[in-house]
Amino acid sequence: MSRIRSMAEYEKAHKESMDNQEKFWGDYAEQFTWHKKWDKVYSGDLNKLDYKWFEGAKLNMSENCLDRHLATKGDKTALIFEANDPKEDVKRYTYKELHHEVNKFANVLKDQGVKKGDIVTFYMGMVPELLIGIVACTRIGAIHSVVFGGFSAVALSDRMIDAESKILITNDGSYRGTKIIPLKETADEAVAKCPTVKSVIVCKRTGNDVNMASGRDVWYHDAYNKAADNCAPESMDSEDPLFILYTSGSTGKPKGQVHTTAGYMNWAKFTFENVFQVEENDMYWCTADIGWVTGHTYITYGPLLSGATTIMFEGVPTWPDAGRFWEVCDKHKVTHFYTAPTAIRALQAQGLEHVTKHSLATLKVLGTVGEPINEEAWEWYYKNIGKEKCPIADTWWQTETGGIMISNLAGVTPHKTSFATRPLPGVEPSLVDADGKEIKGNPADGNLCINRHWPGMTRGIWGDMDRFRQTYFTTYPGKYFTGDGAKRDENGLYRITGRVDDVINVSGHRIGTAEVEDALNQHEKVVESAVVGYPHEIKGAGIYAYVICTEKPADINAFKKELAQLVTKLIGPIARPDKIQMSSGLPKTRSGKIMRRILRKVAEGENDKLGDISTLLNPDVVAEIIEGAKKI
Ligand code: WTA
């Protein structure tokens, strides 16, 4: 199937993908390099969770990302690296050069004893070696697990222990504006708690002093110089794991979402090319970090599978000034720009002068991802960045979905302010009411589910299929429950309204309230805590923590600081509470469950919408909480 180029073609493609799923995806998959074709396009269902895609096929991901393009696009730029410091030279890799680097890195991994099926953890800044390293894993059939460079040592070690990772790839440090983040130091602390980790490869970037443990740590560039040039691609089964990526849920520790090879590959390319409509000479830039799923699918796999040029940005949007994004757009003649609402809001707040200094004339398509985009931010983006000529692809998806699920196709299907609009071909969304009944007809408002599996869907939680079933498939049996609420307008277009579970979307990063509570509860003076989200002008949602203590702290501000530091230490700065309120109790039901609904309303300042509190075990505490909130 060729690219979808009109509304009529979209409608036809969606219908075919629903009516004849087998043919739709079978035809699409023909374009890839297969060592052996599939026996069956798909099988299994959402009740048994035994779904599979392209069963029986053999392939290699890196070969499809790189080797497949060498004959026709060997000299085309595959990757552009824009460093943190605008004065540093830009690095460019053609498809040929990237192929060479990936082969080398694959051999470095092999030389370190990495075998097919091993999990390789990455804890790095946004440097080319991160992208090269993960693709190199796929070349030898190792499974990558990227941990965002902003996470703490505890968060990193938890993830390495869960994955039983034997090897960690890190940097000495990473640049963030004027700061150097000492990644190796944090990595050392984490590795000290992980008996399975036998080697650490350190890629030099910032040149800060680091400790190198002899027999365990090696410099990447030393290993690189010793490694052979060529590495034959390993033949993988279609359902072999490609990567795991940890993400927060409403309960417990982060879950390692498992993505497999052939289905994810089809989904990454299909969604990338149809949503963004990138043409041969276009310049595509996604500002995400490879530590999150957006950086996996839309900096790395989607663009490379499509033979596009992808820009990787190491820096921050506000340094040297708040015009950095726009300066980079002009510098590289960016045509496609994909970012998050939180960045748009932050830059909007800095004033238009940072935008108008730059031309932005090459932009054709804008994208947004990670959280609902409010109307004001959408309009600002459309008017000031896109100059009212660029469609905005509002792309709703999740780590679990592997790629974009609901979005307009840029310039092909219409956009609508703050609406993700239509499902992609292959996606059958539904809205479900509180009783679990699917709401038919429009308009509608409910919880967002997906009724059938699709190629890029997560295959489970690493090592915990029970939890997988419990989290996504028990609320509405037979359907995948996304954890998001959504509305459908009179024309059936979707607008995502945000999480309906205990996940807070802070600046587009998923934070489980349970994780923050666990961290707070580790303080010796904390008896109990409850964490909720509240609307935050820039971050979308902020973190509001209610804390009960054994005794009233002498210095409340110092105590709150201690708590915030504890959360930073145990999870990372992204989970730091924005507001902490001390309380003598928490509103509870007679069975002892915390009434989060009430806490949420108080945090939102909607004290008149608390509903009936008379059935609470301790209704009196509500007045105290309302009073306390006024002083925060
Ligand atoms: C939210 C990021 C509204 C949503 C790709 C989802 C969005 C969570 C959008 C997944 C969007 C993502 N509009 N909300 N366009 N995109 N979300 O796993 O709540 O980091 O469930 O994946 O982000 O976050 P994750």
XYZ file of C-alpha atoms and ligand atoms in Angstrom:
657
model
C 0.000 0.000 0.000
C 1.313 3.400 -0.859
C 1.044 6.451 1.343
C -2.405 7.789 2.255
C -2.779 11.107 0.447
C -6.417 12.139 0.693
C -9.418 11.973 2.966
C -10.992 9.403 0.653
C -7.860 7.267 0.798
C -7.814 7.525 4.576
C -11.419 6.356 4.777
C -10.743 3.505 2.406
C -7.608 2.467 4.297
C -9.336 2.544 7.662
C -12.235 0.492 6.356
C -9.958 -2.058 4.756
C -7.864 -2.317 7.917
C -11.033 -3.148 9.848
C -12.711 -5.430 7.292
C -9.650 -7.221 6.004
C -6.900 -6.796 8.533
C -4.963 -9.722 7.140
C -4.669 -8.294 3.653
C -4.107 -4.734 4.818
C -1.054 -5.518 6.943
C 0.148 -8.371 4.759
C 0.338 -5.981 1.795
C 2.017 -3.292 3.847
C 4.688 -5.617 5.209
C 5.854 -6.658 1.723
C 8.171 -3.636 1.459
C 10.525 -4.774 4.226
C 13.559 -7.068 4.111
C 12.608 -10.489 5.489
C 14.904 -13.449 5.924
C 11.756 -15.529 5.882
C 8.178 -14.395 5.268
C 5.424 -14.905 7.817
C 3.089 -17.888 8.007
C 0.261 -15.800 9.398
C -0.259 -12.023 9.433
C -1.858 -12.098 12.870
C -3.514 -14.367 15.365
C -4.850 -14.378 18.924
C -7.027 -11.927 20.809
C -7.377 -9.561 23.735
C -9.117 -12.111 25.947
C -6.317 -14.625 25.980
C -3.581 -12.032 25.432
C -1.972 -14.434 22.987
C -1.929 -12.055 20.031
C 0.941 -12.292 17.571
C 1.909 -10.506 14.378
C 3.758 -11.898 11.354
C 4.258 -15.197 13.118
C 6.890 -17.429 11.590
C 8.776 -14.575 9.923
C 12.488 -13.874 10.357
C 14.020 -10.429 10.081
C 16.389 -7.894 11.550
C 15.398 -4.382 12.585
C 18.733 -2.646 11.943
C 18.869 -4.153 8.470
C 15.475 -2.617 7.722
C 16.533 0.742 9.180
C 19.881 0.930 7.406
C 21.023 -1.784 4.976
C 17.722 -1.605 3.098
C 18.485 2.015 2.126
C 22.154 1.718 1.226
C 21.728 1.111 -2.488
C 19.363 4.026 -3.039
C 20.076 6.444 -0.187
C 23.554 5.582 1.041
C 24.737 9.191 0.798
C 21.577 10.766 2.154
C 21.868 12.274 5.646
C 20.245 9.921 8.111
C 21.071 11.683 11.364
C 21.917 15.250 12.315
C 23.228 15.930 15.788
C 22.646 19.428 17.140
C 24.637 19.843 20.333
C 23.642 21.625 23.508
C 25.999 24.491 22.701
C 24.985 26.219 19.462
C 28.664 26.977 18.808
C 29.634 23.321 18.676
C 29.938 21.808 15.211
C 26.935 19.947 13.875
C 27.526 16.230 13.321
C 25.983 14.517 10.321
C 25.805 10.839 9.454
C 24.783 9.554 6.058
C 22.944 6.230 5.915
C 26.278 4.646 4.943
C 28.065 6.224 7.905
C 25.312 5.374 10.351
C 25.397 1.803 9.071
C 29.134 1.732 9.752
C 28.716 3.136 13.279
C 25.967 0.677 14.119
C 28.072 -2.257 12.902
C 30.979 -1.061 15.035
C 28.839 -0.593 18.142
C 27.279 -4.007 17.584
C 30.779 -5.495 17.633
C 31.649 -3.535 20.782
C 28.632 -5.122 22.443
C 29.612 -8.565 21.218
C 33.171 -8.046 22.435
C 31.708 -7.254 25.859
C 29.929 -10.593 25.828
C 26.436 -9.395 24.936
C 24.378 -12.164 23.347
C 21.048 -12.424 21.581
C 18.258 -12.004 24.131
C 20.372 -10.108 26.690
C 19.035 -6.829 28.011
C 21.320 -3.839 27.542
C 20.500 -0.785 29.655
C 21.275 2.716 28.400
C 21.538 5.699 30.730
C 22.807 8.475 28.513
C 22.415 12.021 27.361
C 21.049 12.824 23.928
C 24.189 11.988 21.979
C 24.451 10.082 18.669
C 25.898 7.034 20.447
C 22.561 6.513 22.186
C 20.667 6.189 18.918
C 23.514 4.198 17.367
C 23.693 1.980 20.453
C 20.055 0.992 20.494
C 20.024 0.204 16.784
C 23.233 -1.795 17.348
C 21.396 -3.872 19.936
C 18.789 -4.786 17.370
C 21.560 -5.843 14.976
C 22.699 -8.591 17.341
C 19.289 -9.393 18.790
C 19.942 -7.834 22.193
C 17.006 -6.097 23.867
C 17.510 -2.451 24.751
C 16.162 -0.787 27.851
C 16.704 2.967 27.834
C 16.398 4.742 31.163
C 15.865 8.498 30.897
C 18.999 10.396 31.967
C 16.994 12.460 34.479
C 16.140 9.481 36.662
C 17.865 8.894 39.996
C 20.311 6.115 40.897
C 17.520 4.258 42.714
C 15.205 4.450 39.707
C 18.009 3.245 37.431
C 18.977 0.332 39.666
C 15.318 -0.719 40.094
C 15.016 -0.959 36.323
C 18.298 -2.825 35.865
C 17.398 -5.282 38.606
C 13.944 -5.890 37.148
C 15.469 -6.511 33.711
C 18.431 -8.481 35.108
C 20.603 -6.384 32.872
C 24.235 -7.456 32.650
C 25.554 -4.372 30.967
C 25.044 -0.643 31.200
C 26.008 1.984 28.634
C 26.388 5.496 29.982
C 28.161 8.815 29.469
C 30.640 10.554 31.738
C 28.094 13.344 31.845
C 25.502 15.126 29.776
C 25.035 18.790 28.982
C 21.850 20.582 29.919
C 22.114 24.278 29.169
C 24.928 25.577 31.372
C 24.943 22.471 33.579
C 26.740 19.143 33.394
C 24.719 16.208 34.718
C 27.170 13.659 36.182
C 25.636 10.526 34.680
C 28.537 8.198 35.449
C 28.473 9.145 39.121
C 24.772 8.285 39.322
C 25.356 5.135 37.291
C 28.065 4.002 39.727
C 25.678 4.401 42.627
C 23.053 2.394 40.771
C 25.403 -0.379 39.623
C 26.612 -0.846 43.195
C 23.123 -2.218 43.931
C 22.891 -4.439 40.852
C 24.795 -7.683 41.163
C 23.850 -8.745 37.638
C 25.674 -5.837 35.972
C 29.122 -7.047 34.970
C 30.262 -4.311 32.627
C 29.768 -0.621 32.077
C 30.663 1.079 28.828
C 31.354 4.786 29.257
C 31.028 7.067 26.293
C 32.942 10.304 26.765
C 30.999 13.487 26.235
C 31.558 16.155 28.886
C 35.077 15.277 29.992
C 34.321 15.570 33.710
C 36.296 13.354 36.087
C 34.850 9.888 36.552
C 35.861 6.770 38.410
C 36.549 3.785 36.208
C 36.193 0.490 38.061
C 38.887 -1.806 36.761
C 37.616 -5.039 35.274
C 34.135 -3.574 35.005
C 34.276 -0.222 33.206
C 35.562 0.432 29.697
C 35.749 3.593 27.637
C 33.531 3.306 24.600
C 36.081 4.814 22.249
C 38.785 2.330 23.321
C 36.424 -0.563 22.739
C 35.329 0.999 19.441
C 38.886 1.197 18.146
C 39.393 -2.496 18.805
C 36.087 -3.616 17.310
C 35.745 -5.139 13.849
C 33.956 -3.141 11.144
C 31.272 -5.516 10.002
C 28.589 -7.313 11.911
C 26.086 -9.518 10.124
C 22.486 -8.869 11.196
C 21.103 -11.561 13.475
C 18.006 -13.315 12.172
C 15.233 -12.654 14.681
C 11.763 -14.124 15.075
C 8.966 -11.660 14.461
C 7.847 -11.936 18.086
C 11.317 -11.715 19.639
C 11.496 -8.750 22.025
C 13.002 -5.662 20.410
C 13.093 -3.442 23.464
C 11.602 -2.873 26.853
C 10.774 0.560 28.163
C 9.700 1.277 31.708
C 6.671 3.411 32.306
C 4.642 4.445 35.339
C 1.241 3.037 36.065
C -1.364 3.732 38.702
C 0.049 1.174 41.126
C 3.451 -0.083 42.179
C 6.795 0.239 40.491
C 7.292 1.151 36.823
C 6.477 -1.610 34.370
C 8.768 -2.725 31.566
C 6.614 -2.609 28.449
C 7.747 -5.217 25.954
C 7.753 -4.432 22.237
C 8.536 -7.101 19.695
C 10.231 -6.955 16.340
C 8.008 -7.279 13.275
C 4.769 -5.745 14.538
C 6.494 -2.719 16.039
C 8.529 -2.229 12.869
C 5.420 -2.106 10.703
C 3.633 0.177 13.122
C 6.568 2.600 13.511
C 6.982 3.099 9.778
C 3.288 3.143 8.912
C 2.389 5.728 11.539
C 5.463 7.898 10.924
C 4.995 8.249 7.205
C 1.253 8.680 7.236
C 0.918 11.073 10.155
C 3.819 13.357 9.250
C 3.824 12.972 5.463
C 7.569 13.538 5.234
C 8.843 13.845 1.642
C 12.257 12.898 0.264
C 14.045 16.212 0.853
C 12.279 17.194 4.053
C 13.974 17.873 7.364
C 12.225 16.247 10.299
C 12.862 17.149 13.933
C 11.312 15.558 16.980
C 12.458 17.283 20.176
C 11.794 14.325 22.502
C 14.425 12.436 24.493
C 15.266 8.855 23.496
C 14.653 8.011 27.159
C 10.923 8.114 26.342
C 8.926 6.187 23.786
C 8.571 9.193 21.467
C 12.336 9.164 21.009
C 12.260 5.441 20.238
C 9.536 5.506 17.620
C 9.767 9.025 16.194
C 13.439 9.966 16.454
C 14.873 6.548 15.767
C 12.794 3.781 14.205
C 10.037 5.589 12.281
C 12.366 8.015 10.482
C 15.126 5.452 9.802
C 12.717 2.804 8.524
C 11.312 5.477 6.202
C 14.740 6.612 4.976
C 14.162 10.129 6.316
C 16.603 12.558 7.925
C 16.154 12.778 11.684
C 17.532 15.517 13.916
C 18.688 14.721 17.408
C 18.901 17.661 19.825
C 20.997 17.528 22.956
C 20.010 20.827 24.527
C 17.099 22.532 26.208
C 14.510 24.878 24.685
C 15.483 27.850 26.862
C 19.256 28.024 26.524
C 21.093 30.160 25.431
C 17.674 31.782 25.155
C 14.027 30.906 24.670
C 14.452 31.100 20.899
C 16.677 28.013 20.668
C 14.067 25.752 19.054
C 13.333 28.345 16.411
C 17.001 29.046 15.806
C 17.551 25.313 15.208
C 14.535 25.222 12.873
C 16.067 27.970 10.720
C 19.601 26.568 10.934
C 18.608 23.147 9.615
C 15.688 24.300 7.446
C 13.323 22.126 9.438
C 10.120 21.229 7.600
C 8.516 18.974 10.244
C 8.619 19.914 13.907
C 7.236 17.609 16.618
C 7.192 18.661 20.269
C 5.157 18.577 23.492
C 2.487 20.995 24.770
C 4.535 21.698 27.894
C 7.376 23.083 25.751
C 4.916 25.151 23.726
C 3.407 26.651 26.885
C 6.811 27.344 28.420
C 7.976 29.159 25.277
C 4.689 30.994 24.894
C 5.252 32.424 28.390
C 8.664 33.803 27.349
C 7.254 36.292 24.872
C 6.935 36.531 21.124
C 10.203 38.377 20.574
C 12.031 35.039 20.801
C 9.949 33.728 17.937
C 9.805 36.731 15.624
C 13.609 36.939 15.489
C 13.544 33.750 13.414
C 11.964 33.155 10.035
C 10.499 29.643 10.432
C 9.777 29.859 6.713
C 10.667 26.239 5.961
C 8.106 24.714 8.353
C 5.339 22.696 6.713
C 3.996 20.426 9.450
C 3.778 20.720 13.230
C 3.139 17.957 15.709
C 2.306 17.626 19.375
C 2.406 14.695 21.790
C 2.462 13.709 25.432
C -0.555 15.402 26.983
C -3.722 17.169 25.958
C -2.930 20.451 24.232
C -5.101 23.254 25.560
C -6.793 25.552 23.069
C -4.670 28.586 23.883
C -1.412 26.710 23.335
C -2.757 25.121 20.127
C -3.753 28.529 18.719
C -0.432 30.079 19.696
C 1.490 27.233 18.041
C -0.660 27.394 14.924
C -0.442 31.178 14.543
C 3.079 32.040 15.674
C 5.082 28.958 14.778
C 3.120 27.561 11.856
C 2.102 31.037 10.579
C -1.386 29.659 9.984
C -0.173 27.507 7.115
C 1.033 24.353 8.866
C -1.344 21.598 9.915
C -0.856 20.466 13.521
C -0.845 16.710 14.003
C -2.148 16.158 17.532
C -0.888 12.633 18.092
C -2.404 10.594 20.892
C -0.584 7.430 21.856
C 1.271 5.743 24.740
C 4.379 3.736 25.553
C 2.083 0.713 25.435
C 0.777 1.458 21.950
C 4.233 1.616 20.334
C 3.174 4.356 17.949
C 0.520 6.936 17.167
C -3.072 5.686 17.510
C -5.333 8.711 17.088
C -4.228 11.719 15.050
C -5.051 13.685 11.982
C -2.741 12.901 9.069
C -0.926 16.186 8.439
C -2.435 18.011 5.479
C -4.448 14.921 4.510
C -7.215 14.718 7.103
C -8.276 17.991 8.764
C -6.997 19.066 12.148
C -9.240 20.541 14.811
C -8.095 22.661 17.762
C -7.222 20.418 20.733
C -8.608 17.296 19.045
C -6.537 14.248 18.134
C -9.416 13.611 15.664
C -9.451 10.212 13.895
C -8.039 6.764 14.609
C -5.248 5.567 12.346
C -5.972 2.612 10.088
C -5.738 -0.521 12.220
C -7.097 1.240 15.305
C -10.599 0.609 16.622
C -11.168 2.938 19.579
C -14.241 2.973 21.795
C -15.608 5.004 24.670
C -16.900 3.102 27.640
C -19.150 4.326 30.460
C -18.715 3.766 34.189
C -20.628 0.475 33.961
C -18.315 -0.849 31.296
C -20.821 -0.427 28.487
C -19.564 0.815 25.165
C -21.140 4.169 24.281
C -22.338 4.126 20.692
C -23.277 7.261 18.789
C -22.101 10.846 19.030
C -21.404 13.000 20.880
C -20.030 10.853 23.678
C -17.838 11.129 26.728
C -16.185 8.181 28.467
C -13.102 6.135 29.106
C -10.968 5.392 26.091
C -10.458 1.750 25.136
C -9.138 -0.026 22.069
C -11.216 -2.963 20.892
C -8.699 -5.007 18.945
C -4.959 -5.508 18.939
C -2.725 -3.832 16.371
C 0.817 -4.592 15.194
C 2.642 -2.155 17.508
C 0.829 -3.062 20.705
C 2.837 -3.917 23.818
C 3.119 -7.670 24.300
C 3.118 -7.401 28.065
C 4.970 -6.284 31.140
C 8.466 -7.736 31.411
C 8.248 -10.729 33.719
C 4.729 -9.975 34.940
C 1.871 -11.035 32.683
C -0.553 -11.107 35.618
C -0.004 -7.474 36.236
C -0.388 -6.814 32.526
C -3.817 -8.423 32.500
C -4.807 -6.763 35.733
C -3.783 -3.271 34.638
C -5.226 -3.087 31.154
C -7.790 -5.818 30.596
C -9.842 -6.359 33.728
C -11.643 -2.996 33.900
C -13.353 -3.637 30.568
C -12.949 -7.307 29.639
C -12.030 -7.943 26.019
C -10.831 -4.382 25.511
C -7.507 -2.651 26.127
C -8.128 0.163 28.638
C -5.843 3.130 28.020
C -6.229 4.926 31.359
C -7.346 8.057 29.480
C -10.692 9.789 29.272
C -11.942 11.141 25.947
C -14.850 12.828 24.227
C -16.199 12.261 20.751
C -17.819 15.241 19.038
C -20.910 15.096 16.864
C -18.749 14.042 13.906
C -17.015 11.269 15.798
C -13.714 13.145 16.259
C -11.782 12.309 19.407
C -10.565 14.763 21.998
C -8.420 13.258 24.734
C -9.191 14.813 28.099
C -6.432 13.231 30.200
C -5.744 10.416 32.633
C -8.632 8.980 34.596
C -6.432 6.712 36.708
C -3.783 7.532 39.300
C -1.181 8.617 36.819
C -0.198 12.280 36.667
C 1.038 13.650 33.391
C 3.679 16.169 34.469
C 5.165 18.047 31.513
C 4.231 15.050 29.395
C 6.033 12.621 31.747
C 4.011 9.900 33.367
C 4.319 9.807 37.125
C 2.405 7.215 39.143
C 0.964 8.715 42.331
C 1.810 5.452 44.121
C 5.500 5.869 43.256
C 5.638 9.358 44.758
C 3.704 8.183 47.826
C 6.121 5.273 48.295
C 9.024 7.719 48.178
C 7.426 10.137 50.669
C 6.513 7.293 53.013
C 10.162 6.362 53.287
C 10.789 9.448 55.401
C 10.909 8.334 59.015
C 8.502 11.054 60.112
C 5.862 10.328 57.477
C 2.951 8.124 58.550
C 0.953 8.285 55.376
C 0.711 10.342 52.216
C -1.609 10.832 49.276
C -0.559 12.364 45.988
C -2.847 13.872 43.366
C -2.461 16.047 40.277
C -3.692 19.604 39.894
C -3.772 21.936 36.887
C -0.438 23.673 36.311
C -0.036 26.471 33.799
C 3.191 25.242 32.207
C 3.504 21.593 33.205
C -0.100 20.686 32.408
C -0.351 18.936 35.746
C 1.572 19.562 38.943
C 2.122 17.160 41.843
C 0.242 17.880 45.062
C 1.161 15.806 48.110
C -0.822 15.520 51.338
C 1.376 14.258 54.150
C 0.586 13.018 57.646
C 3.464 13.080 60.136
C 4.196 11.373 63.424
C 4.656 14.802 64.996
C 4.457 18.351 63.749
C 7.888 19.262 62.340
C 9.547 22.211 64.070
C 10.466 23.881 60.792
C 7.793 23.089 58.228
C 9.634 24.601 55.259
C 12.832 22.719 56.012
C 10.823 19.528 56.378
C 9.073 20.026 53.047
C 12.454 20.559 51.446
C 13.656 17.271 52.924
C 10.630 15.509 51.471
C 11.172 17.029 48.037
C 14.824 15.973 48.145
C 13.835 12.472 49.108
C 11.551 12.159 46.084
C 14.306 13.535 43.847
C 16.730 10.987 45.258
C 14.383 8.033 44.927
C 12.783 8.835 41.581
C 14.263 11.954 40.004
C 13.599 15.690 39.796
C 10.603 15.172 37.483
C 8.630 13.615 40.351
C 9.342 16.372 42.875
C 6.053 17.579 44.419
C 5.120 21.139 43.516
C 3.010 21.525 46.633
C 3.144 19.717 49.954
C 0.407 20.083 52.543
C 0.693 18.727 56.072
C -2.466 17.315 57.535
C -3.584 15.440 60.623
C -5.535 12.916 58.559
C -6.789 11.980 55.089
C -10.447 11.571 54.114
C -11.259 7.860 54.113
C -14.181 5.633 53.331
C -15.506 3.369 56.052
C -13.464 0.564 54.568
C -10.325 2.651 54.988
C -9.738 3.697 51.370
C -8.388 7.190 50.791
C -10.959 9.330 48.966
C -8.702 10.762 46.320
C -11.592 12.420 44.543
C -11.925 14.823 47.472
C -8.204 15.466 47.668
C -8.123 16.155 43.941
C -10.967 18.662 44.161
C -9.320 20.487 47.055
C -6.002 20.589 45.171
C -7.861 22.004 42.159
C -9.477 24.629 44.400
C -12.966 23.305 43.656
C -14.144 23.090 47.239
C -17.773 23.486 46.256
C -17.655 20.282 44.224
C -16.697 17.805 46.918
C -19.965 15.886 46.745
C -21.379 13.982 49.681
C -18.798 13.674 52.446
C -21.144 12.510 55.172
C -20.415 8.840 54.530
C -16.720 9.308 55.243
C -15.100 7.660 58.208
C -13.685 11.040 59.247
C -15.696 13.884 57.622
C -14.176 16.471 59.975
C -10.788 16.197 58.362
C -12.150 17.698 55.150
C -12.592 21.160 56.692
C -9.025 21.032 57.973
C -7.734 20.072 54.557
C -9.658 22.875 52.852
C -8.289 25.419 55.317
C -4.764 24.029 55.004
C -4.881 24.201 51.208
C -5.572 27.931 51.321
C -2.183 28.480 52.925
C -0.173 26.459 50.389
C -0.959 11.329 27.269
C 3.739 9.304 25.184
C -3.610 14.008 24.954
C -2.069 10.358 27.584
C 3.598 9.095 23.685
C -1.384 9.021 27.454
C -1.820 12.588 25.288
C -0.009 9.322 27.981
C -1.406 12.777 23.950
C 1.037 8.390 27.460
C -2.178 13.667 23.129
C -0.063 11.390 24.923
N -3.263 14.245 23.681
N -2.920 13.195 25.773
N -1.856 13.947 21.876
N -0.321 12.017 23.772
N -0.959 11.741 25.853
O 3.429 6.553 27.697
O -2.513 10.583 28.901
O 4.756 8.686 27.953
O -2.028 7.994 28.178
O 3.581 8.095 25.835
O 0.250 10.666 27.572
O 2.322 8.777 27.879
P 3.592 7.986 27.395
